[in-house]
Amino acid sequence: MKTKKFNITGMTCSACSARIEKNINKTEGVIEANVNLLSNSMTVKYDETVLSESDIVKVVLNTGYGASSSEKKKDAPDKNDKTDAEKEFTEMKKRLIISFIFAVPLFYISMGHMLKWPLPDIFHGMENSITFAFTQLLLALPVMIINKKYYTVGFKTLFKGSPNMDSLIAIGTTAAVAYGVFAIYKIGYGLGHMDMDMVMQYSMDLYFESAAVILALITLGKFLEARAKGRTSDAIKKLMDLSPKTALVERNGQEIELPVEEVEKGDIIIVKPGQSVPVDGTIIFGNSSIDESMLTGESIPVEKKIGDKVIGASINKSGYFKFEAQNVGDDTTLSQIIKLVEEASSSKAPISKLADKISSVFVPVVIAIAVISTIVWLIAGATFEFALSIGIAVLVISCPCALGLATPTAIMVGTGKGAENGILIKSAEALEIAHQIKTVVMDKTGTITEGKPRVTDIIVNGIDETEMLKIAASAEKSSEHPLADAVIEEASKRNLDLYNVANFEAIPGQGLEAIVNDKKYYIGNLRLIDNKNININNFEEKSSKLADEGKTPLYFADEKNVLGIIAVADVVKPTSQKAIQEFEAMGIEVVMLTGDNKKTAEAIRKQLGITRAIAEVLPQDKEREIRSIQEQGRKVAMIGDGINDAPALARADVGIAIGAGTDVAIESADIVLIRSDLLDAVTAVQLSHATIRNIKQNLFWAFIYNTVGIPLAAGVFYGVLEWKLNPMFAAAAMSLSSVSVVSNALRLKFFKPVRINNDDTSINKELSINKDSNSDEIKVNVESLSDKSNNNGGNNMKKTFTVEGMSCGHCKAAVEKALKSVDGVENAVVDLQSKTAEVTLSNEVNDDVLKKAITDAGYEVA
C-alpha cells in the first residue's frame, strides 16, 4: 500500500471535490481518497501493484480537472514563497478588478436609457443602434476573457457528463452573448432594409450586460473564498520564524556559530541567558530557568538541571548551560508541531454547501429544460428566433447570480457583525460549521486563566503582612525568576517603598537568600526550607491546601523559622465561568486541556465546575485528544492561545484563538477573540446559528424566482394565455432575486448575543477595531461607559468604574481605601469578579479626581 498526495487544479466548489473523490474512490486499486477543496489537494491510499500515479492523474483529468504529483521539498520552504492559495487570491483580485472596470460602464450604457440616466448622443436613436449594441459587446468581451476559467471548467465538466455551477454560468452567459451577437446582425439587417421595427425590437434584446454582471458578481463571491484560503499557510510561516536560525556549537574545544540546519545529533550546544534553545537535547552542564510556555502551556518557567531535557525554541530566562543535541532538523518538537499543523489543515474535510448540493440536481435539470423547450417550440412550428429566445430566457432566469450571492453576502455581514463584537472570523467554513459544535475544548493557561502569575494569598505568623511583602519584594528585585515579578508587582500596587538589599544570592532550583536591614531572609520552595533546617512551624498544612488550589507557595523565612507564605497563581479570568455555563446551557460539552500539572488543573476544574479536565498533555497529545473526540462523531471547537495549541487548533473543526495569544495560535485558528474573553466564543457559536439560518433563507429567495419563472420562460402558458417571458424580464427577475438575497443578509446586522443569565454586573463596553492599512496589526480600543446612576431620593449619586490590575482581597481593600479617602465619597464597594468599583457620593466629585485616586493606588481605570 502507498499513500500519495496530489495537487488538484480547477476546483471551484464542493461539488467539484465530491465529483473527483467519487471517481477516484471507485477506481480499482484505490483504498481511500480524500479531496481537500481548501488546500486544492488530494491524498490517495492505493495498491501500487494495481495502480500507478499516472493512472490516478488520468482519472482526475478525465473527470474534467487538473492533477499533478505533490513531491515534498527536502529543503525548508522559504517563508517568502507564495503558496498556491496566495497565488489564487492574487489572481482572483485581478479578475475582480478588471471585471468591474468593464461591467460597470456596460451596465450604465445598457440600462441608462431605461433609468433616465444621461448618455452620450452616439448611443441615442435608431441610427446609432449598431454603435449602441457593438459598444456593449466590446465591453462584455474583456469580462468573459478574464473569467475564461468558468468556460474552460464549465464546458469541460459538461462534456464529461458532470456539469457543475460553472457549467450553468458558462452556458447561460454564452447563450446571452451569442443571442446578443445574433441581435447585432438583425439590427444591421434592419438598418440595411429600413425595417425600423426590427431595429427597435433587437436593440432591446441585447443581453451583454446580463452576462458581464453575472460574471462580475460570481467572481466577487469567489474572491471572498480565495481570501480565506490565502491565509491557511501563515501559521506555518509564523512557526518557522520561531525556530532559532543559528546555534553556538562547541567543537574541538572551540565555540562555533552555525546555521541551525547544520547542527548534528551529539553536538554540544551552548545557551546563554536570554537566548533561544536551537534544538532538542539534554543538559550536561549548568542549570537554568527556561520558559517553555510557547510549547508546553506551562505558565511558570521550569527549573532545569543536568540530565533534564530542553526543547528547541524555548527561551533561556537565566543561567548558562550546555546540552547535547538529540533531536535535530525535522525531528525537533517544533518541526513536529509544524508537521501536525500541516497535516491537520489538509485533513479538514470540505464543507458541502447547501447551494452546491442543490446545484448538483438544479444545473442538469435547467439545461435539460432549456434544450427541450427550444426543440419543442421548433417542432411546434415556431420561428428559430422565438425558440432561441425561449431557451435563453430559461437559462438567463436560472443563471445562479443570486445563488452565488446567497452564501457570501450572509458570510460578509456575519463576519462584519462578529468584528463589531470583537470576533474575527477568518473563513466562511468556520462560520458555517460552528453551529454544529457539540464539544468545546479549552486550553487552561492564558485562555481560561490570565496566563500571568499573580499574588493571591499572603499568610503571616509573627510578622506584619505589609512588612513581609516589603522585605520579600526588596529581595526578589534582584532575582530573575518569573515568580519574583508577581511579588514585586504586588508591592508596587500597594505603593510600598523597598529596602536596600545586601549579599543577594540565588539558589538554583530552590529560591534565594538575602540580607535586608542587617538580617538574613530566605524565600523559596520547600526544598530550600529543608536544606537550611528551618522550622516550618504550622505552615505545612496551609501550604498543602494552597497547592491543592493550584497555587505555588513561596516560603518566607529568617534563619530559624518560616514567617509566612506568599501564594502565587495564574488566576481565572472573570468571565470564564459564565462562558462555560453558557456553553453547557446550549448543550455543548466543555473539556479543559492543559500542559500544566494535574493538581493545578484539578483545582481549576473544581473551581469552574468543568466536567472533564485532561492535564500534562504535550502538543501532539492535544491534537490526538481532539481527533479522538472527532472519531466519536462530534464536531469540536478548540480554544487556545499558545504555540502548543496550534496543532489542536488546526485539527479541530473550528479553531478559536485568544487575541492576546501567540501569532502562531492566531494564524492556526479560524476565529480570533480580540478581547480574549471566552464569552465571545459563545457569541461566535450563536452568530453561526444566525448566519446559517440566514443563508437558508437566502437560498429560498434565490430559487423562488427561478421556480416561478422557469415555466413562464419555457413558454408553458404561451399557447393558452400568450404569456411569454422576454429574456430581459428574465434578467430583471434574476436581479430581483439578488436584491432580495442582499436585503435579507443585511438583517444579520441586528444580531445580538443571547445570555441565559443577564445579571452581569460588568460595565457596558464599547469596542472599536482599527486595522492599520500598512500593517497586519489590529488595535482594539475599549472605552468604559460611566454608569450615571439615578439619584436615590437625596443628593447621593453612584458612579461605577472598571479597574484593571486587581487580583485578590488586598487589591480590593487598597482601591476601596483610596476612593474613600476622597472628599465627597460616602462609600466605595469593589467587586473583584467584575473588576468594578462602585462609588457612592454625598456631593459631586469630578471623574478625574476619582480616577486619579485609583491610579495613585497602583491600579488602572479601563
CSV table of N, CA, C and O in Angstrom, one decimal, residues 87-130:
chain,number,residue,atom,x,y,z
A,87,LYS,N,-1.4,32.6,-4.4
A,87,LYS,CA,-1.4,33.0,-5.9
A,87,LYS,C,-2.8,33.0,-6.4
A,87,LYS,O,-3.2,33.9,-7.2
A,88,GLU,N,-3.7,32.1,-5.9
A,88,GLU,CA,-5.1,32.1,-6.3
A,88,GLU,C,-5.8,33.4,-5.9
A,88,GLU,O,-6.5,34.0,-6.7
A,89,PHE,N,-5.5,33.9,-4.7
A,89,PHE,CA,-6.1,35.1,-4.2
A,89,PHE,C,-5.7,36.3,-5.1
A,89,PHE,O,-6.5,37.2,-5.4
A,90,THR,N,-4.4,36.4,-5.4
A,90,THR,CA,-3.9,37.4,-6.3
A,90,THR,C,-4.5,37.4,-7.6
A,90,THR,O,-4.9,38.5,-8.2
A,91,GLU,N,-4.7,36.2,-8.2
A,91,GLU,CA,-5.4,36.1,-9.5
A,91,GLU,C,-6.8,36.5,-9.4
A,91,GLU,O,-7.3,37.2,-10.3
A,92,MET,N,-7.5,36.1,-8.3
A,92,MET,CA,-8.9,36.4,-8.2
A,92,MET,C,-9.1,37.9,-8.0
A,92,MET,O,-10.1,38.5,-8.5
A,93,LYS,N,-8.2,38.6,-7.3
A,93,LYS,CA,-8.3,40.0,-7.1
A,93,LYS,C,-8.1,40.7,-8.5
A,93,LYS,O,-8.9,41.7,-8.7
A,94,LYS,N,-7.2,40.3,-9.3
A,94,LYS,CA,-7.0,40.9,-10.6
A,94,LYS,C,-8.3,40.7,-11.5
A,94,LYS,O,-8.8,41.6,-12.1
A,95,ARG,N,-8.8,39.5,-11.4
A,95,ARG,CA,-10.1,39.2,-12.2
A,95,ARG,C,-11.2,40.1,-11.7
A,95,ARG,O,-12.0,40.6,-12.6
A,96,LEU,N,-11.3,40.2,-10.4
A,96,LEU,CA,-12.4,41.0,-9.9
A,96,LEU,C,-12.4,42.5,-10.3
A,96,LEU,O,-13.3,43.1,-10.7
A,97,ILE,N,-11.2,43.1,-10.2
A,97,ILE,CA,-11.0,44.5,-10.6
A,97,ILE,C,-11.3,44.7,-12.0
A,97,ILE,O,-12.0,45.6,-12.4
A,98,ILE,N,-10.7,43.9,-12.9
A,98,ILE,CA,-11.0,44.0,-14.4
A,98,ILE,C,-12.4,43.8,-14.7
A,98,ILE,O,-13.0,44.5,-15.5
A,99,SER,N,-13.1,42.8,-14.0
A,99,SER,CA,-14.5,42.5,-14.3
A,99,SER,C,-15.3,43.8,-14.0
A,99,SER,O,-16.2,44.1,-14.8
A,100,PHE,N,-15.1,44.4,-12.9
A,100,PHE,CA,-15.9,45.6,-12.5
A,100,PHE,C,-15.6,46.8,-13.3
A,100,PHE,O,-16.4,47.7,-13.6
A,101,ILE,N,-14.3,46.9,-13.8
A,101,ILE,CA,-13.9,48.1,-14.6
A,101,ILE,C,-14.7,48.1,-15.9
A,101,ILE,O,-15.1,49.2,-16.4
A,102,PHE,N,-15.0,46.9,-16.5
A,102,PHE,CA,-15.8,46.8,-17.7
A,102,PHE,C,-17.3,46.6,-17.5
A,102,PHE,O,-18.1,47.1,-18.3
A,103,ALA,N,-17.7,45.9,-16.4
A,103,ALA,CA,-19.1,45.6,-16.2
A,103,ALA,C,-19.9,46.9,-15.8
A,103,ALA,O,-21.1,47.0,-16.2
A,104,VAL,N,-19.3,47.8,-15.0
A,104,VAL,CA,-20.0,49.0,-14.5
A,104,VAL,C,-20.4,49.9,-15.7
A,104,VAL,O,-21.6,50.2,-15.8
A,105,PRO,N,-19.4,50.3,-16.6
A,105,PRO,CA,-19.9,51.1,-17.7
A,105,PRO,C,-20.8,50.4,-18.6
A,105,PRO,O,-21.7,51.0,-19.2
A,106,LEU,N,-20.7,49.1,-18.8
A,106,LEU,CA,-21.6,48.3,-19.6
A,106,LEU,C,-23.0,48.4,-19.1
A,106,LEU,O,-24.0,48.6,-19.9
A,107,PHE,N,-23.1,48.2,-17.8
A,107,PHE,CA,-24.4,48.3,-17.2
A,107,PHE,C,-25.0,49.7,-17.3
A,107,PHE,O,-26.2,49.9,-17.6
A,108,TYR,N,-24.2,50.7,-17.2
A,108,TYR,CA,-24.6,52.1,-17.3
A,108,TYR,C,-25.2,52.4,-18.7
A,108,TYR,O,-26.3,53.0,-18.9
A,109,ILE,N,-24.4,51.9,-19.7
A,109,ILE,CA,-24.8,52.1,-21.1
A,109,ILE,C,-26.1,51.4,-21.5
A,109,ILE,O,-27.1,51.9,-22.1
A,110,SER,N,-26.2,50.1,-21.0
A,110,SER,CA,-27.3,49.3,-21.4
A,110,SER,C,-28.6,49.6,-20.7
A,110,SER,O,-29.7,49.5,-21.3
A,111,MET,N,-28.5,50.1,-19.5
A,111,MET,CA,-29.7,50.4,-18.7
A,111,MET,C,-30.0,51.9,-18.5
A,111,MET,O,-31.0,52.3,-18.0
A,112,GLY,N,-29.0,52.7,-19.0
A,112,GLY,CA,-29.2,54.2,-18.7
A,112,GLY,C,-30.4,54.8,-19.3
A,112,GLY,O,-31.1,55.6,-18.7
A,113,HIS,N,-30.8,54.3,-20.6
A,113,HIS,CA,-32.0,54.9,-21.2
A,113,HIS,C,-33.2,54.6,-20.5
A,113,HIS,O,-34.2,55.3,-20.5
A,114,MET,N,-33.2,53.4,-19.8
A,114,MET,CA,-34.4,53.0,-19.1
A,114,MET,C,-34.6,53.7,-17.7
A,114,MET,O,-35.7,53.9,-17.2
A,115,LEU,N,-33.4,54.0,-17.2
A,115,LEU,CA,-33.4,54.7,-15.8
A,115,LEU,C,-33.2,56.2,-16.0
A,115,LEU,O,-33.0,56.9,-15.0
A,116,LYS,N,-33.3,56.7,-17.2
A,116,LYS,CA,-33.3,58.2,-17.4
A,116,LYS,C,-31.9,58.8,-17.1
A,116,LYS,O,-31.8,59.9,-16.7
A,117,TRP,N,-30.8,57.9,-17.2
A,117,TRP,CA,-29.5,58.4,-16.9
A,117,TRP,C,-29.0,59.1,-18.2
A,117,TRP,O,-29.3,58.7,-19.3
A,118,PRO,N,-28.2,60.2,-18.0
A,118,PRO,CA,-27.6,60.9,-19.2
A,118,PRO,C,-26.6,60.0,-20.0
A,118,PRO,O,-25.8,59.4,-19.4
A,119,LEU,N,-26.8,59.9,-21.3
A,119,LEU,CA,-25.9,59.1,-22.2
A,119,LEU,C,-25.4,60.0,-23.3
A,119,LEU,O,-26.2,60.9,-23.8
A,120,PRO,N,-24.2,59.7,-23.8
A,120,PRO,CA,-23.7,60.5,-25.0
A,120,PRO,C,-24.7,60.3,-26.2
A,120,PRO,O,-25.4,59.3,-26.3
A,121,ASP,N,-24.7,61.3,-27.1
A,121,ASP,CA,-25.6,61.3,-28.2
A,121,ASP,C,-25.4,60.1,-29.1
A,121,ASP,O,-26.3,59.6,-29.8
A,122,ILE,N,-24.2,59.6,-29.1
A,122,ILE,CA,-23.8,58.5,-30.1
A,122,ILE,C,-24.6,57.2,-29.7
A,122,ILE,O,-24.6,56.2,-30.5
A,123,PHE,N,-25.2,57.1,-28.5
A,123,PHE,CA,-25.9,55.9,-28.1
A,123,PHE,C,-27.4,56.1,-28.3
A,123,PHE,O,-28.2,55.2,-27.9
A,124,HIS,N,-27.9,57.3,-28.7
A,124,HIS,CA,-29.3,57.6,-28.9
A,124,HIS,C,-29.8,57.4,-30.3
A,124,HIS,O,-29.0,57.7,-31.2
A,125,GLY,N,-31.0,57.0,-30.4
A,125,GLY,CA,-31.7,57.0,-31.7
A,125,GLY,C,-31.4,55.7,-32.5
A,125,GLY,O,-30.5,55.0,-32.3
A,126,MET,N,-32.3,55.4,-33.5
A,126,MET,CA,-32.2,54.2,-34.3
A,126,MET,C,-31.0,54.2,-35.1
A,126,MET,O,-30.4,53.1,-35.3
A,127,GLU,N,-30.6,55.4,-35.6
A,127,GLU,CA,-29.4,55.4,-36.5
A,127,GLU,C,-28.1,55.0,-35.8
A,127,GLU,O,-27.1,54.7,-36.4
A,128,ASN,N,-28.1,55.1,-34.4
A,128,ASN,CA,-26.9,54.7,-33.7
A,128,ASN,C,-27.0,53.3,-33.0
A,128,ASN,O,-26.3,53.0,-32.1
A,129,SER,N,-28.0,52.5,-33.5
A,129,SER,CA,-28.2,51.2,-32.8
A,129,SER,C,-27.0,50.3,-32.9
A,129,SER,O,-26.7,49.6,-31.9
A,130,ILE,N,-26.3,50.3,-34.0
A,130,ILE,CA,-25.1,49.4,-34.2
A,130,ILE,C,-24.1,49.9,-33.2
A,130,ILE,O,-23.4,49.0,-32.5
